[in-house]
Amino acid sequence: MTTGQAADGTVDPGTDADAEPATAPRTGPGTDADSGTGPDPGTGRLAILRAARRAFTQRPYAEVTMRGIAADAGVSASLIVKRFGTKERLFNTVADFGPAADKLFAAPPAVLGRHLVLTMVRLRRENHSDPLLRVVFSLGNMDERTLLRERFREQVTARLAGLIGGERSELRAELITGQLLGLGATLSLHRPGAGEEATPELIADLYAPALQRLITGPAGLPDQEPGRAGH
């Protein structure tokens, strides 16, 4: 059994050797309201979700087992079944970016850049995992990767484009989410590092201005890049 840092910035205790039959995850919305972005009422919910994120982003879906997630979370497999029902439902909860987006976008465009950075850093520290980064490093078959990308585009990128509006809002939203993913990757990569010691406010002072420029958008942004017409 090996130990390493998972894609979401948490610690992966290794791979459970017991494989259970794989079933394809549904492609609809998540089936459990638990987001993993709030207080844990003593039920082990957050520990289960953190362990599930590590498992589903480190290994293919077919190799993930409820027993392995339970061992990582320090709970019984029966508790996971009680909370989430099946592995499929648990995967759909992990693949749901909506609750994180609710928190990230809870500010008007004029001050959204700073709010995004502060919220990202605080969510990482409160939940010991990044709310978005799993979309980049997810493994598994094409259907699973496609599901995560589609959910991310719908629940994060497209929603952000509608929020900021203006010219080339879709492109600006893609660049903004890229910067947020880059922030999460940087903080995960440099652990321990200066980012862990810095306050959320200091990180926002340094990082938010570039995000805010993308949110506001320059005036008179062209519909196409110079020299690209007709390509």
mmCIF file of C-alpha atoms in Angstrom:
data_model
loop_
_atom_site.group_PDB
_atom_site.id
_atom_site.type_symbol
_atom_site.label_atom_id
_atom_site.label_comp_id
_atom_site.label_asym_id
_atom_site.label_seq_id
_atom_site.Cartn_x
_atom_site.Cartn_y
_atom_site.Cartn_z
ATOM 1 C CA MET A 1 0.000 0.000 0.000
ATOM 2 C CA THR A 2 1.462 3.340 -1.044
ATOM 3 C CA THR A 3 0.826 6.869 0.136
ATOM 4 C CA GLY A 4 0.845 9.984 -1.991
ATOM 5 C CA GLN A 5 -0.780 13.333 -2.569
ATOM 6 C CA ALA A 6 -4.038 13.167 -4.476
ATOM 7 C CA ALA A 7 -5.065 15.537 -7.216
ATOM 8 C CA ASP A 8 -7.364 17.517 -4.924
ATOM 9 C CA GLY A 9 -4.544 18.263 -2.472
ATOM 10 C CA THR A 10 -5.483 15.554 0.005
ATOM 11 C CA VAL A 11 -3.483 12.456 0.904
ATOM 12 C CA ASP A 12 -4.191 9.192 -0.853
ATOM 13 C CA PRO A 13 -3.594 6.230 1.482
ATOM 14 C CA GLY A 14 -3.323 3.740 -1.355
ATOM 15 C CA THR A 15 -5.457 1.488 -3.480
ATOM 16 C CA ASP A 16 -7.886 -1.076 -2.118
ATOM 17 C CA ALA A 17 -7.199 -4.426 -3.726
ATOM 18 C CA ASP A 18 -10.779 -5.682 -3.517
ATOM 19 C CA ALA A 19 -12.559 -4.952 -6.789
ATOM 20 C CA GLU A 20 -16.322 -5.006 -7.055
ATOM 21 C CA PRO A 21 -18.380 -5.249 -10.273
ATOM 22 C CA ALA A 22 -18.423 -1.973 -12.157
ATOM 23 C CA THR A 23 -21.608 -0.212 -13.150
ATOM 24 C CA ALA A 24 -21.589 2.835 -15.375
ATOM 25 C CA PRO A 25 -22.385 6.061 -13.485
ATOM 26 C CA ARG A 26 -25.524 7.947 -14.434
ATOM 27 C CA THR A 27 -25.132 11.136 -16.422
ATOM 28 C CA GLY A 28 -27.852 13.115 -14.656
ATOM 29 C CA PRO A 29 -27.462 15.500 -11.708
ATOM 30 C CA GLY A 30 -26.008 14.281 -8.427
ATOM 31 C CA THR A 31 -28.416 12.308 -6.318
ATOM 32 C CA ASP A 32 -27.327 13.402 -2.868
ATOM 33 C CA ALA A 33 -27.509 16.952 -1.560
ATOM 34 C CA ASP A 34 -24.356 16.647 0.522
ATOM 35 C CA SER A 35 -21.714 18.858 -1.019
ATOM 36 C CA GLY A 36 -18.790 18.437 1.333
ATOM 37 C CA THR A 37 -18.555 22.217 1.649
ATOM 38 C CA GLY A 38 -20.159 22.756 5.046
ATOM 39 C CA PRO A 39 -20.030 21.685 8.691
ATOM 40 C CA ASP A 40 -19.980 17.951 9.280
ATOM 41 C CA PRO A 41 -22.798 17.177 11.737
ATOM 42 C CA GLY A 42 -20.893 14.222 13.203
ATOM 43 C CA THR A 43 -22.070 11.751 10.561
ATOM 44 C CA GLY A 44 -18.739 11.243 8.815
ATOM 45 C CA ARG A 45 -20.185 12.830 5.659
ATOM 46 C CA LEU A 46 -17.198 15.044 4.900
ATOM 47 C CA ALA A 47 -14.711 12.254 5.566
ATOM 48 C CA ILE A 48 -16.619 9.983 3.177
ATOM 49 C CA LEU A 49 -16.764 12.627 0.450
ATOM 50 C CA ARG A 50 -13.073 13.474 0.794
ATOM 51 C CA ALA A 51 -12.172 9.795 0.575
ATOM 52 C CA ALA A 52 -14.486 9.319 -2.405
ATOM 53 C CA ARG A 53 -12.909 12.270 -4.239
ATOM 54 C CA ARG A 54 -9.477 10.785 -3.676
ATOM 55 C CA ALA A 55 -10.608 7.382 -4.874
ATOM 56 C CA PHE A 56 -12.470 8.478 -7.993
ATOM 57 C CA THR A 57 -9.772 10.930 -9.105
ATOM 58 C CA GLN A 58 -6.897 8.511 -8.466
ATOM 59 C CA ARG A 59 -8.324 5.277 -9.907
ATOM 60 C CA PRO A 60 -10.731 4.100 -12.604
ATOM 61 C CA TYR A 61 -14.335 3.753 -11.486
ATOM 62 C CA ALA A 62 -14.275 -0.039 -11.742
ATOM 63 C CA GLU A 63 -11.354 -0.251 -9.311
ATOM 64 C CA VAL A 64 -12.977 1.868 -6.592
ATOM 65 C CA THR A 65 -14.743 -0.038 -3.818
ATOM 66 C CA MET A 66 -17.024 1.067 -1.027
ATOM 67 C CA ARG A 67 -14.822 -0.850 1.419
ATOM 68 C CA GLY A 68 -11.761 1.005 0.224
ATOM 69 C CA ILE A 69 -13.472 4.373 0.599
ATOM 70 C CA ALA A 70 -14.723 3.368 4.050
ATOM 71 C CA ALA A 71 -11.228 2.370 5.177
ATOM 72 C CA ASP A 72 -9.796 5.692 3.964
ATOM 73 C CA ALA A 73 -12.591 7.678 5.629
ATOM 74 C CA GLY A 74 -12.336 5.761 8.897
ATOM 75 C CA VAL A 75 -15.992 4.694 8.813
ATOM 76 C CA SER A 76 -17.883 1.495 8.115
ATOM 77 C CA ALA A 77 -18.977 0.572 4.613
ATOM 78 C CA SER A 78 -22.533 0.271 5.950
ATOM 79 C CA LEU A 79 -22.462 3.957 6.915
ATOM 80 C CA ILE A 80 -21.588 4.909 3.330
ATOM 81 C CA VAL A 81 -24.479 2.769 2.085
ATOM 82 C CA LYS A 82 -26.778 4.455 4.598
ATOM 83 C CA ARG A 83 -25.677 7.939 3.528
ATOM 84 C CA PHE A 84 -25.349 7.466 -0.229
ATOM 85 C CA GLY A 85 -26.920 4.127 -1.117
ATOM 86 C CA THR A 86 -24.626 2.910 -3.889
ATOM 87 C CA LYS A 87 -21.232 3.564 -5.417
ATOM 88 C CA GLU A 88 -23.022 5.065 -8.416
ATOM 89 C CA ARG A 89 -24.827 7.620 -6.239
ATOM 90 C CA LEU A 90 -21.605 8.450 -4.421
ATOM 91 C CA PHE A 91 -19.817 9.017 -7.741
ATOM 92 C CA ASN A 92 -22.618 11.316 -8.900
ATOM 93 C CA THR A 93 -22.261 13.348 -5.714
ATOM 94 C CA VAL A 94 -18.508 13.655 -6.219
ATOM 95 C CA ALA A 95 -19.126 14.728 -9.836
ATOM 96 C CA ASP A 96 -21.491 17.523 -8.736
ATOM 97 C CA PHE A 97 -19.807 20.950 -8.839
ATOM 98 C CA GLY A 98 -23.027 22.875 -8.181
ATOM 99 C CA PRO A 99 -22.655 23.424 -4.416
ATOM 100 C CA ALA A 100 -19.091 24.719 -4.837
ATOM 101 C CA ALA A 101 -20.232 27.010 -7.658
ATOM 102 C CA ASP A 102 -22.972 28.396 -5.395
ATOM 103 C CA LYS A 103 -20.316 29.569 -2.970
ATOM 104 C CA LEU A 104 -17.795 30.715 -5.571
ATOM 105 C CA PHE A 105 -20.281 32.856 -7.488
ATOM 106 C CA ALA A 106 -22.069 34.422 -4.501
ATOM 107 C CA ALA A 107 -20.854 37.941 -5.297
ATOM 108 C CA PRO A 108 -21.629 40.573 -7.954
ATOM 109 C CA PRO A 109 -19.273 40.821 -10.963
ATOM 110 C CA ALA A 110 -17.755 44.088 -9.707
ATOM 111 C CA VAL A 111 -16.090 42.296 -6.776
ATOM 112 C CA LEU A 112 -16.190 38.700 -8.004
ATOM 113 C CA GLY A 113 -12.442 38.316 -8.606
ATOM 114 C CA ARG A 114 -11.513 38.829 -4.982
ATOM 115 C CA HIS A 115 -14.469 36.763 -3.791
ATOM 116 C CA LEU A 116 -13.411 33.840 -6.010
ATOM 117 C CA VAL A 117 -9.900 33.747 -4.603
ATOM 118 C CA LEU A 118 -10.957 34.151 -0.981
ATOM 119 C CA THR A 119 -13.618 31.458 -1.332
ATOM 120 C CA MET A 120 -11.296 29.020 -3.126
ATOM 121 C CA VAL A 121 -8.616 29.300 -0.461
ATOM 122 C CA ARG A 122 -11.069 29.108 2.431
ATOM 123 C CA LEU A 123 -12.907 26.092 1.013
ATOM 124 C CA ARG A 124 -9.603 24.271 0.528
ATOM 125 C CA ARG A 125 -8.606 24.909 4.117
ATOM 126 C CA GLU A 126 -12.004 24.134 5.641
ATOM 127 C CA ASN A 127 -12.529 20.890 3.719
ATOM 128 C CA HIS A 128 -8.895 19.817 3.207
ATOM 129 C CA SER A 129 -9.527 19.466 -0.526
ATOM 130 C CA ASP A 130 -9.911 21.652 -3.591
ATOM 131 C CA PRO A 131 -13.528 22.194 -4.744
ATOM 132 C CA LEU A 132 -12.706 22.128 -8.494
ATOM 133 C CA LEU A 133 -9.341 20.519 -9.180
ATOM 134 C CA ARG A 134 -10.617 16.953 -9.469
ATOM 135 C CA VAL A 135 -11.937 17.701 -12.957
ATOM 136 C CA VAL A 136 -8.372 18.016 -14.282
ATOM 137 C CA PHE A 137 -6.880 14.864 -12.833
ATOM 138 C CA SER A 138 -9.786 12.419 -12.957
ATOM 139 C CA LEU A 139 -8.920 8.971 -14.256
ATOM 140 C CA GLY A 140 -11.144 6.166 -15.461
ATOM 141 C CA ASN A 141 -12.840 5.369 -18.735
ATOM 142 C CA MET A 142 -13.901 7.973 -21.264
ATOM 143 C CA ASP A 143 -17.503 8.070 -20.027
ATOM 144 C CA GLU A 144 -16.395 9.047 -16.528
ATOM 145 C CA ARG A 145 -14.002 11.731 -17.737
ATOM 146 C CA THR A 146 -16.660 13.059 -20.111
ATOM 147 C CA LEU A 147 -19.219 13.188 -17.302
ATOM 148 C CA LEU A 148 -16.932 15.238 -15.090
ATOM 149 C CA ARG A 149 -16.052 17.626 -17.920
ATOM 150 C CA GLU A 150 -19.702 18.083 -18.910
ATOM 151 C CA ARG A 151 -20.742 18.746 -15.321
ATOM 152 C CA PHE A 152 -17.894 21.223 -14.888
ATOM 153 C CA ARG A 153 -18.740 23.066 -18.109
ATOM 154 C CA GLU A 154 -22.441 23.235 -17.270
ATOM 155 C CA GLN A 155 -22.239 23.986 -13.551
ATOM 156 C CA VAL A 156 -19.121 26.165 -13.474
ATOM 157 C CA THR A 157 -17.962 27.567 -16.820
ATOM 158 C CA ALA A 158 -21.343 28.164 -18.495
ATOM 159 C CA ARG A 159 -22.828 29.521 -15.285
ATOM 160 C CA LEU A 160 -19.919 31.915 -14.890
ATOM 161 C CA ALA A 161 -20.259 33.093 -18.503
ATOM 162 C CA GLY A 162 -23.872 33.989 -17.838
ATOM 163 C CA LEU A 163 -22.941 35.804 -14.653
ATOM 164 C CA ILE A 164 -20.208 38.022 -16.113
ATOM 165 C CA GLY A 165 -21.956 38.707 -19.451
ATOM 166 C CA GLY A 166 -20.514 41.059 -22.045
ATOM 167 C CA GLU A 167 -18.376 40.373 -25.083
ATOM 168 C CA ARG A 168 -16.695 36.981 -25.443
ATOM 169 C CA SER A 169 -18.126 35.915 -22.085
ATOM 170 C CA GLU A 170 -17.625 32.210 -22.828
ATOM 171 C CA LEU A 171 -13.938 32.680 -23.603
ATOM 172 C CA ARG A 172 -13.433 34.877 -20.552
ATOM 173 C CA ALA A 173 -15.229 32.318 -18.367
ATOM 174 C CA GLU A 174 -12.962 29.532 -19.653
ATOM 175 C CA LEU A 175 -9.877 31.627 -18.890
ATOM 176 C CA ILE A 176 -11.176 32.493 -15.410
ATOM 177 C CA THR A 177 -11.862 28.864 -14.517
ATOM 178 C CA GLY A 178 -8.418 27.995 -15.861
ATOM 179 C CA GLN A 179 -6.895 30.520 -13.484
ATOM 180 C CA LEU A 180 -8.877 29.083 -10.576
ATOM 181 C CA LEU A 181 -7.705 25.568 -11.425
ATOM 182 C CA GLY A 182 -4.171 26.909 -11.693
ATOM 183 C CA LEU A 183 -4.448 28.423 -8.231
ATOM 184 C CA GLY A 184 -5.626 25.128 -6.778
ATOM 185 C CA ALA A 185 -2.881 23.194 -8.557
ATOM 186 C CA THR A 186 -0.226 25.628 -7.347
ATOM 187 C CA LEU A 187 -1.342 25.446 -3.724
ATOM 188 C CA SER A 188 -1.430 21.635 -3.922
ATOM 189 C CA LEU A 189 1.954 21.404 -5.619
ATOM 190 C CA HIS A 190 3.738 23.589 -3.079
ATOM 191 C CA ARG A 191 2.746 21.774 0.105
ATOM 192 C CA PRO A 192 4.117 22.722 2.517
ATOM 193 C CA GLY A 193 4.920 26.136 1.136
ATOM 194 C CA ALA A 194 4.413 29.866 1.324
ATOM 195 C CA GLY A 195 0.826 29.509 0.101
ATOM 196 C CA GLU A 196 -0.146 27.554 3.210
ATOM 197 C CA GLU A 197 1.337 30.226 5.455
ATOM 198 C CA ALA A 198 -0.222 33.176 3.605
ATOM 199 C CA THR A 199 -3.630 34.494 4.614
ATOM 200 C CA PRO A 200 -6.489 34.220 2.112
ATOM 201 C CA GLU A 201 -6.508 38.022 1.998
ATOM 202 C CA LEU A 202 -2.854 38.203 0.951
ATOM 203 C CA ILE A 203 -3.340 35.584 -1.760
ATOM 204 C CA ALA A 204 -6.368 37.534 -3.003
ATOM 205 C CA ASP A 205 -4.362 40.781 -3.039
ATOM 206 C CA LEU A 206 -1.854 39.150 -5.390
ATOM 207 C CA TYR A 207 -4.075 36.886 -7.508
ATOM 208 C CA ALA A 208 -7.472 38.551 -7.773
ATOM 209 C CA PRO A 209 -6.612 41.582 -9.990
ATOM 210 C CA ALA A 210 -5.892 39.379 -13.016
ATOM 211 C CA LEU A 211 -9.163 37.499 -12.482
ATOM 212 C CA GLN A 212 -11.086 40.736 -12.105
ATOM 213 C CA ARG A 213 -9.750 42.044 -15.416
ATOM 214 C CA LEU A 214 -11.102 38.933 -17.124
ATOM 215 C CA ILE A 215 -14.416 39.302 -15.305
ATOM 216 C CA THR A 216 -14.815 42.948 -16.280
ATOM 217 C CA GLY A 217 -13.492 42.441 -19.804
ATOM 218 C CA PRO A 218 -11.737 45.085 -21.896
ATOM 219 C CA ALA A 219 -13.941 47.478 -23.830
ATOM 220 C CA GLY A 220 -14.390 46.827 -27.525
ATOM 221 C CA LEU A 221 -13.213 43.221 -27.412
ATOM 222 C CA PRO A 222 -13.147 41.954 -31.040
ATOM 223 C CA ASP A 223 -15.336 39.077 -32.169
ATOM 224 C CA GLN A 224 -12.276 37.410 -33.724
ATOM 225 C CA GLU A 225 -8.537 37.607 -33.306
ATOM 226 C CA PRO A 226 -6.743 39.770 -35.904
ATOM 227 C CA GLY A 227 -5.847 37.742 -38.948
ATOM 228 C CA ARG A 228 -8.117 34.827 -37.984
ATOM 229 C CA ALA A 229 -11.189 35.769 -40.034
ATOM 230 C CA GLY A 230 -12.310 32.913 -42.213
ATOM 231 C CA HIS A 231 -10.158 30.308 -40.391
#
